[in-house]
PDB file of C-alpha atoms and ligand atoms in Angstrom:
ATOM      1  CA  MET T   1      40.833  36.169  20.938  1.00 94.00           C
ATOM      2  CA  PHE T   2      40.707  36.883  17.238  1.00 95.00           C
ATOM      3  CA  ASN T   3      37.256  36.836  15.647  1.00 97.00           C
ATOM      4  CA  LEU T   4      36.303  37.209  12.002  1.00 98.00           C
ATOM      5  CA  ILE T   5      33.057  37.386  10.075  1.00 98.00           C
ATOM      6  CA  LEU T   6      32.897  35.939   6.580  1.00 98.00           C
ATOM      7  CA  PHE T   7      30.095  37.866   4.938  1.00 98.00           C
ATOM      8  CA  GLY T   8      28.316  37.496   1.609  1.00 98.00           C
ATOM      9  CA  PRO T   9      25.161  36.275  -0.117  1.00 97.00           C
ATOM     10  CA  PRO T  10      24.031  32.631  -0.350  1.00 96.00           C
ATOM     11  CA  GLY T  11      26.385  30.775  -2.698  1.00 95.00           C
ATOM     12  CA  SER T  12      29.242  33.281  -2.381  1.00 97.00           C
ATOM     13  CA  GLY T  13      31.619  30.586  -1.125  1.00 96.00           C
ATOM     14  CA  LYS T  14      31.598  31.222   2.606  1.00 97.00           C
ATOM     15  CA  GLY T  15      31.454  27.520   3.522  1.00 96.00           C
ATOM     16  CA  THR T  16      34.291  26.548   1.161  1.00 96.00           C
ATOM     17  CA  GLN T  17      36.564  29.358   2.323  1.00 98.00           C
ATOM     18  CA  SER T  18      35.663  28.865   6.004  1.00 98.00           C
ATOM     19  CA  ASP T  19      36.983  25.293   5.994  1.00 97.00           C
ATOM     20  CA  LYS T  20      40.352  26.536   4.714  1.00 98.00           C
ATOM     21  CA  LEU T  21      40.469  29.590   6.997  1.00 97.00           C
ATOM     22  CA  VAL T  22      39.765  27.738  10.253  1.00 97.00           C
ATOM     23  CA  ASP T  23      42.611  25.343   9.417  1.00 97.00           C
ATOM     24  CA  LYS T  24      45.083  28.100   8.659  1.00 97.00           C
ATOM     25  CA  TYR T  25      44.246  30.434  11.565  1.00 96.00           C
ATOM     26  CA  GLY T  26      43.169  27.910  14.229  1.00 97.00           C
ATOM     27  CA  LEU T  27      39.709  29.403  14.629  1.00 97.00           C
ATOM     28  CA  LYS T  28      36.460  27.691  15.573  1.00 98.00           C
ATOM     29  CA  HIS T  29      33.981  27.643  12.669  1.00 98.00           C
ATOM     30  CA  LEU T  30      30.553  28.913  13.709  1.00 98.00           C
ATOM     31  CA  SER T  31      28.112  28.445  10.796  1.00 98.00           C
ATOM     32  CA  THR T  32      24.545  29.078  11.916  1.00 98.00           C
ATOM     33  CA  GLY T  33      23.296  27.304   8.748  1.00 97.00           C
ATOM     34  CA  ASN T  34      25.267  24.159   9.692  1.00 97.00           C
ATOM     35  CA  LEU T  35      24.115  24.347  13.323  1.00 98.00           C
ATOM     36  CA  LEU T  36      20.482  24.686  12.198  1.00 98.00           C
ATOM     37  CA  ARG T  37      20.805  21.756   9.768  1.00 97.00           C
ATOM     38  CA  GLN T  38      22.246  19.649  12.615  1.00 97.00           C
ATOM     39  CA  GLU T  39      19.252  20.572  14.824  1.00 97.00           C
ATOM     40  CA  ILE T  40      16.944  19.501  11.980  1.00 97.00           C
ATOM     41  CA  ALA T  41      18.800  16.194  11.533  1.00 96.00           C
ATOM     42  CA  ASP T  42      18.532  15.581  15.299  1.00 98.00           C
ATOM     43  CA  LYS T  43      14.797  16.426  15.171  1.00 98.00           C
ATOM     44  CA  THR T  44      15.069  18.798  18.146  1.00 97.00           C
ATOM     45  CA  PRO T  45      12.225  21.279  18.870  1.00 96.00           C
ATOM     46  CA  LEU T  46      14.542  24.079  17.676  1.00 96.00           C
ATOM     47  CA  GLY T  47      15.213  22.173  14.444  1.00 97.00           C
ATOM     48  CA  ILE T  48      11.546  21.530  13.809  1.00 97.00           C
ATOM     49  CA  GLU T  49      10.754  25.230  14.268  1.00 97.00           C
ATOM     50  CA  ALA T  50      13.698  26.349  12.104  1.00 97.00           C
ATOM     51  CA  LYS T  51      12.897  24.002   9.211  1.00 97.00           C
ATOM     52  CA  SER T  52       9.612  25.705   8.368  1.00 96.00           C
ATOM     53  CA  PHE T  53      11.453  29.016   7.850  1.00 98.00           C
ATOM     54  CA  MET T  54      14.437  27.557   6.020  1.00 97.00           C
ATOM     55  CA  ASP T  55      12.327  25.616   3.526  1.00 96.00           C
ATOM     56  CA  LYS T  56      10.673  28.870   2.458  1.00 96.00           C
ATOM     57  CA  GLY T  57      13.945  30.787   2.171  1.00 96.00           C
ATOM     58  CA  GLN T  58      13.050  32.950   5.175  1.00 97.00           C
ATOM     59  CA  LEU T  59      15.289  33.774   8.125  1.00 98.00           C
ATOM     60  CA  VAL T  60      14.931  31.842  11.351  1.00 98.00           C
ATOM     61  CA  PRO T  61      13.820  34.281  14.114  1.00 98.00           C
ATOM     62  CA  ASP T  62      16.657  36.294  15.705  1.00 98.00           C
ATOM     63  CA  GLU T  63      16.054  35.054  19.259  1.00 98.00           C
ATOM     64  CA  VAL T  64      16.362  31.420  18.139  1.00 98.00           C
ATOM     65  CA  VAL T  65      19.630  32.021  16.284  1.00 98.00           C
ATOM     66  CA  ILE T  66      21.133  34.244  18.992  1.00 98.00           C
ATOM     67  CA  GLY T  67      20.290  31.635  21.672  1.00 97.00           C
ATOM     68  CA  MET T  68      22.000  28.985  19.569  1.00 97.00           C
ATOM     69  CA  VAL T  69      25.155  31.119  19.173  1.00 98.00           C
ATOM     70  CA  ASP T  70      25.208  31.827  22.909  1.00 97.00           C
ATOM     71  CA  SER T  71      25.116  28.119  23.748  1.00 96.00           C
ATOM     72  CA  TYR T  72      27.832  27.434  21.132  1.00 97.00           C
ATOM     73  CA  PHE T  73      30.038  29.936  23.017  1.00 97.00           C
ATOM     74  CA  GLU T  74      29.269  28.131  26.287  1.00 96.00           C
ATOM     75  CA  GLN T  75      30.371  24.847  24.726  1.00 96.00           C
ATOM     76  CA  HIS T  76      33.603  26.289  23.267  1.00 96.00           C
ATOM     77  CA  LYS T  77      35.077  28.373  26.049  1.00 94.00           C
ATOM     78  CA  GLU T  78      38.597  27.244  25.124  1.00 94.00           C
ATOM     79  CA  ALA T  79      38.412  28.694  21.566  1.00 96.00           C
ATOM     80  CA  ARG T  80      41.221  31.033  20.439  1.00 95.00           C
ATOM     81  CA  GLY T  81      38.745  32.818  18.230  1.00 97.00           C
ATOM     82  CA  PHE T  82      35.720  32.283  16.004  1.00 98.00           C
ATOM     83  CA  LEU T  83      35.031  32.491  12.311  1.00 98.00           C
ATOM     84  CA  PHE T  84      31.383  33.462  11.884  1.00 98.00           C
ATOM     85  CA  ASP T  85      29.774  32.201   8.686  1.00 98.00           C
ATOM     86  CA  GLY T  86      26.165  33.104   7.825  1.00 97.00           C
ATOM     87  CA  PHE T  87      25.878  35.109  11.049  1.00 98.00           C
ATOM     88  CA  PRO T  88      25.018  37.885  11.808  1.00 98.00           C
ATOM     89  CA  ARG T  89      22.310  38.140   9.144  1.00 98.00           C
ATOM     90  CA  THR T  90      20.292  41.003  10.642  1.00 98.00           C
ATOM     91  CA  VAL T  91      21.292  44.209  12.441  1.00 98.00           C
ATOM     92  CA  ALA T  92      19.661  42.838  15.628  1.00 98.00           C
ATOM     93  CA  GLN T  93      21.929  39.779  15.392  1.00 98.00           C
ATOM     94  CA  ALA T  94      24.981  42.026  14.863  1.00 98.00           C
ATOM     95  CA  ILE T  95      24.148  44.076  17.966  1.00 98.00           C
ATOM     96  CA  ALA T  96      23.571  40.887  19.999  1.00 98.00           C
ATOM     97  CA  LEU T  97      26.906  39.496  18.797  1.00 98.00           C
ATOM     98  CA  ASP T  98      28.743  42.691  19.784  1.00 97.00           C
ATOM     99  CA  LYS T  99      27.271  42.339  23.290  1.00 98.00           C
ATOM    100  CA  LEU T 100      28.085  38.635  23.630  1.00 97.00           C
ATOM    101  CA  LEU T 101      31.686  39.282  22.564  1.00 98.00           C
ATOM    102  CA  GLU T 102      31.975  42.219  24.932  1.00 97.00           C
ATOM    103  CA  LEU T 103      31.034  39.875  27.793  1.00 95.00           C
ATOM    104  CA  LYS T 104      33.946  37.704  26.676  1.00 94.00           C
ATOM    105  CA  LYS T 105      36.177  40.834  26.616  1.00 95.00           C
ATOM    106  CA  THR T 106      36.733  40.537  22.893  1.00 97.00           C
ATOM    107  CA  ASN T 107      35.326  41.894  19.610  1.00 97.00           C
ATOM    108  CA  ILE T 108      35.200  41.437  15.853  1.00 98.00           C
ATOM    109  CA  ALA T 109      38.587  42.090  14.219  1.00 96.00           C
ATOM    110  CA  ALA T 110      37.304  42.248  10.630  1.00 97.00           C
ATOM    111  CA  VAL T 111      34.387  41.501   8.331  1.00 98.00           C
ATOM    112  CA  LEU T 112      35.449  40.013   4.995  1.00 98.00           C
ATOM    113  CA  ALA T 113      32.730  40.267   2.374  1.00 98.00           C
ATOM    114  CA  LEU T 114      32.735  38.038  -0.707  1.00 98.00           C
ATOM    115  CA  GLU T 115      31.335  39.848  -3.767  1.00 98.00           C
ATOM    116  CA  VAL T 116      29.749  37.667  -6.462  1.00 97.00           C
ATOM    117  CA  GLY T 117      27.208  38.582  -9.173  1.00 95.00           C
ATOM    118  CA  GLU T 118      23.648  37.262  -8.762  1.00 92.00           C
ATOM    119  CA  GLU T 119      23.503  35.132 -11.930  1.00 92.00           C
ATOM    120  CA  GLU T 120      26.734  33.369 -10.957  1.00 94.00           C
ATOM    121  CA  LEU T 121      25.241  32.789  -7.469  1.00 96.00           C
ATOM    122  CA  VAL T 122      22.052  31.183  -8.825  1.00 94.00           C
ATOM    123  CA  LYS T 123      24.144  28.918 -11.045  1.00 94.00           C
ATOM    124  CA  ARG T 124      26.331  27.837  -8.135  1.00 95.00           C
ATOM    125  CA  LEU T 125      23.375  27.172  -5.826  1.00 95.00           C
ATOM    126  CA  LEU T 126      21.421  25.119  -8.372  1.00 95.00           C
ATOM    127  CA  ASN T 127      24.599  23.160  -9.015  1.00 95.00           C
ATOM    128  CA  ARG T 128      25.158  22.608  -5.278  1.00 94.00           C
ATOM    129  CA  GLY T 129      21.512  21.501  -4.969  1.00 94.00           C
ATOM    130  CA  LYS T 130      22.187  18.570  -7.282  1.00 94.00           C
ATOM    131  CA  THR T 131      24.583  16.981  -4.794  1.00 93.00           C
ATOM    132  CA  SER T 132      24.175  18.646  -1.372  1.00 89.00           C
ATOM    133  CA  GLY T 133      20.801  17.185  -0.456  1.00 86.00           C
ATOM    134  CA  ARG T 134      19.779  20.720   0.573  1.00 89.00           C
ATOM    135  CA  SER T 135      16.169  21.254  -0.481  1.00 88.00           C
ATOM    136  CA  ASP T 136      16.585  25.058  -0.283  1.00 93.00           C
ATOM    137  CA  ASP T 137      19.111  24.808  -3.162  1.00 95.00           C
ATOM    138  CA  THR T 138      16.965  22.893  -5.661  1.00 93.00           C
ATOM    139  CA  ASN T 139      14.110  25.363  -6.082  1.00 93.00           C
ATOM    140  CA  GLU T 140      14.924  28.558  -7.995  1.00 93.00           C
ATOM    141  CA  GLU T 141      12.003  30.385  -6.360  1.00 94.00           C
ATOM    142  CA  VAL T 142      13.388  29.657  -2.867  1.00 95.00           C
ATOM    143  CA  ILE T 143      16.847  30.777  -4.047  1.00 95.00           C
ATOM    144  CA  ARG T 144      15.461  34.114  -5.341  1.00 95.00           C
ATOM    145  CA  LYS T 145      13.586  34.554  -2.057  1.00 96.00           C
ATOM    146  CA  ARG T 146      16.855  34.100  -0.124  1.00 96.00           C
ATOM    147  CA  PHE T 147      18.459  36.853  -2.248  1.00 96.00           C
ATOM    148  CA  ALA T 148      15.534  39.176  -1.550  1.00 97.00           C
ATOM    149  CA  VAL T 149      15.863  38.491   2.188  1.00 97.00           C
ATOM    150  CA  TYR T 150      19.620  39.032   1.909  1.00 97.00           C
ATOM    151  CA  SER T 151      19.205  42.381   0.240  1.00 97.00           C
ATOM    152  CA  ASN T 152      16.482  43.605   2.632  1.00 98.00           C
ATOM    153  CA  GLU T 153      17.682  42.230   5.959  1.00 98.00           C
ATOM    154  CA  THR T 154      21.343  41.323   5.657  1.00 98.00           C
ATOM    155  CA  THR T 155      22.808  44.170   3.555  1.00 97.00           C
ATOM    156  CA  PRO T 156      22.227  46.629   6.452  1.00 98.00           C
ATOM    157  CA  VAL T 157      24.614  44.473   8.527  1.00 98.00           C
ATOM    158  CA  ALA T 158      27.400  45.640   6.180  1.00 98.00           C
ATOM    159  CA  GLU T 159      26.619  49.260   7.136  1.00 97.00           C
ATOM    160  CA  HIS T 160      26.876  48.338  10.819  1.00 97.00           C
ATOM    161  CA  TYR T 161      30.469  47.171  10.338  1.00 97.00           C
ATOM    162  CA  LYS T 162      31.391  49.888   7.819  1.00 97.00           C
ATOM    163  CA  LYS T 163      30.604  52.442  10.514  1.00 96.00           C
ATOM    164  CA  ALA T 164      32.990  50.579  12.807  1.00 94.00           C
ATOM    165  CA  LYS T 165      35.614  50.570   9.983  1.00 93.00           C
ATOM    166  CA  LYS T 166      35.831  46.778  10.054  1.00 95.00           C
ATOM    167  CA  PHE T 167      34.425  45.995   6.616  1.00 97.00           C
ATOM    168  CA  LYS T 168      36.538  44.769   3.700  1.00 97.00           C
ATOM    169  CA  SER T 169      35.177  43.682   0.281  1.00 97.00           C
ATOM    170  CA  ILE T 170      36.850  40.794  -1.530  1.00 98.00           C
ATOM    171  CA  ARG T 171      36.275  39.615  -5.091  1.00 97.00           C
ATOM    172  CA  GLY T 172      34.503  36.261  -4.740  1.00 97.00           C
ATOM    173  CA  GLU T 173      34.875  35.159  -8.375  1.00 96.00           C
ATOM    174  CA  GLY T 174      37.924  33.255  -9.595  1.00 95.00           C
ATOM    175  CA  THR T 175      39.444  30.006  -8.379  1.00 97.00           C
ATOM    176  CA  VAL T 176      39.017  28.838  -4.767  1.00 97.00           C
ATOM    177  CA  GLY T 177      42.776  29.345  -4.313  1.00 98.00           C
ATOM    178  CA  GLN T 178      42.795  32.916  -5.660  1.00 98.00           C
ATOM    179  CA  ILE T 179      39.916  33.912  -3.418  1.00 98.00           C
ATOM    180  CA  PHE T 180      41.535  32.236  -0.405  1.00 98.00           C
ATOM    181  CA  ASP T 181      44.770  34.166  -1.055  1.00 98.00           C
ATOM    182  CA  ALA T 182      42.861  37.462  -1.244  1.00 98.00           C
ATOM    183  CA  ILE T 183      41.102  36.732   2.064  1.00 98.00           C
ATOM    184  CA  CYS T 184      44.348  35.721   3.778  1.00 98.00           C
ATOM    185  CA  GLU T 185      46.054  38.886   2.560  1.00 97.00           C
ATOM    186  CA  ALA T 186      43.277  40.976   4.147  1.00 96.00           C
ATOM    187  CA  ILE T 187      43.474  39.003   7.405  1.00 96.00           C
ATOM    188  CA  ASP T 188      47.266  39.223   7.604  1.00 95.00           C
ATOM    189  CA  LYS T 189      47.110  42.996   7.152  1.00 93.00           C
ATOM    190  CA  LYS T 190      44.604  43.143   9.996  1.00 87.00           C
ATOM    191  CA  ILE T 191      46.833  41.004  12.256  1.00 86.00           C
ATOM    192  CA  GLN T 192      49.787  43.360  11.646  1.00 85.00           C
ATOM    193  CA  GLN T 193      47.778  46.448  12.628  1.00 79.00           C
TER     194      GLN T 193
HETATM  195  P1  LIG E   1      23.095  30.098   2.475  1.00 69.01           P
HETATM  196  O1  LIG E   1      23.945  31.237   2.937  1.00 69.01           O
HETATM  197  O2  LIG E   1      23.652  29.362   1.320  1.00 69.01           O
HETATM  198  O3  LIG E   1      21.651  30.466   2.278  1.00 69.01           O
HETATM  199  P2  LIG E   1      23.157  28.917   5.146  1.00 69.01           P
HETATM  200  O4  LIG E   1      23.526  27.521   5.397  1.00 69.01           O
HETATM  201  O5  LIG E   1      23.985  29.985   5.729  1.00 69.01           O
HETATM  202  O6  LIG E   1      23.098  28.978   3.566  1.00 69.01           O
HETATM  203  O7  LIG E   1      21.629  29.160   5.623  1.00 69.01           O
HETATM  204  C1  LIG E   1      20.562  28.352   5.220  1.00 69.01           C
HETATM  205  C2  LIG E   1      19.259  28.865   5.852  1.00 69.01           C
HETATM  206  O8  LIG E   1      19.362  28.791   7.285  1.00 69.01           O
HETATM  207  C3  LIG E   1      18.914  30.342   5.568  1.00 69.01           C
HETATM  208  O9  LIG E   1      18.204  30.511   4.375  1.00 69.01           O
HETATM  209  C4  LIG E   1      18.064  30.684   6.811  1.00 69.01           C
HETATM  210  O10 LIG E   1      16.743  30.202   6.687  1.00 69.01           O
HETATM  211  C5  LIG E   1      18.737  29.892   7.922  1.00 69.01           C
HETATM  212  N1  LIG E   1      19.768  30.689   8.646  1.00 69.01           N
HETATM  213  C6  LIG E   1      21.106  30.457   8.641  1.00 69.01           C
HETATM  214  N2  LIG E   1      21.750  31.368   9.400  1.00 69.01           N
HETATM  215  C7  LIG E   1      20.794  32.212   9.871  1.00 69.01           C
HETATM  216  C8  LIG E   1      20.827  33.371  10.692  1.00 69.01           C
HETATM  217  N3  LIG E   1      21.981  33.870  11.168  1.00 69.01           N
HETATM  218  N4  LIG E   1      19.646  33.990  10.968  1.00 69.01           N
HETATM  219  C9  LIG E   1      18.486  33.515  10.506  1.00 69.01           C
HETATM  220  N5  LIG E   1      18.389  32.437   9.717  1.00 69.01           N
HETATM  221  C10 LIG E   1      19.523  31.769   9.406  1.00 69.01           C
END
């Protein structure tokens, strides 16, 4: 299996790039944000619990998210590899993911981190909020809260993968095509190793 993590703050373009990457490399897209929004749309107990956190810009509890990822693996045993988007978002999630992959006799090949300045991110998210129907993108206070959570809880995840020498920063500003090319170049180097 070949597994990648697309890392970066809210609005850094992970969703856009993921769609293109899964097509090119034949990976299964695992976006915990998308899975949670589906649970909310289906009005499941998990979705109802998650919504109260998401609306405030807080993280959904680790055990809920890890359980959801585990059942996604169960449902996609045939996958050639996964592209993780928006996960792991805490060090506890990263450690849980390492263990789940170990059980599948595989690991993370690389973590590709999209770097975008905060003002550009706020602009993109408010813009997305106008059309996405995502309530967490229309309120600037909720957006700022998500950045604070990102910097406190998610930035340490980068350290986890830097220690394992799997972390690669990529400039996340420019056209969608330029950024995609930069990501692909990093992946192709990794594949050749
Ligand atoms: P963004 O990265 O733009 O904030 P996502 O769709 O990845 O969008 O996530 C939306 C919300 O879903 C987050 O603010 C958080 O509340 C919740 N969420 C998504 N993934 C996770 C995760 N791995 N752990 C905890 N909460 C999560």
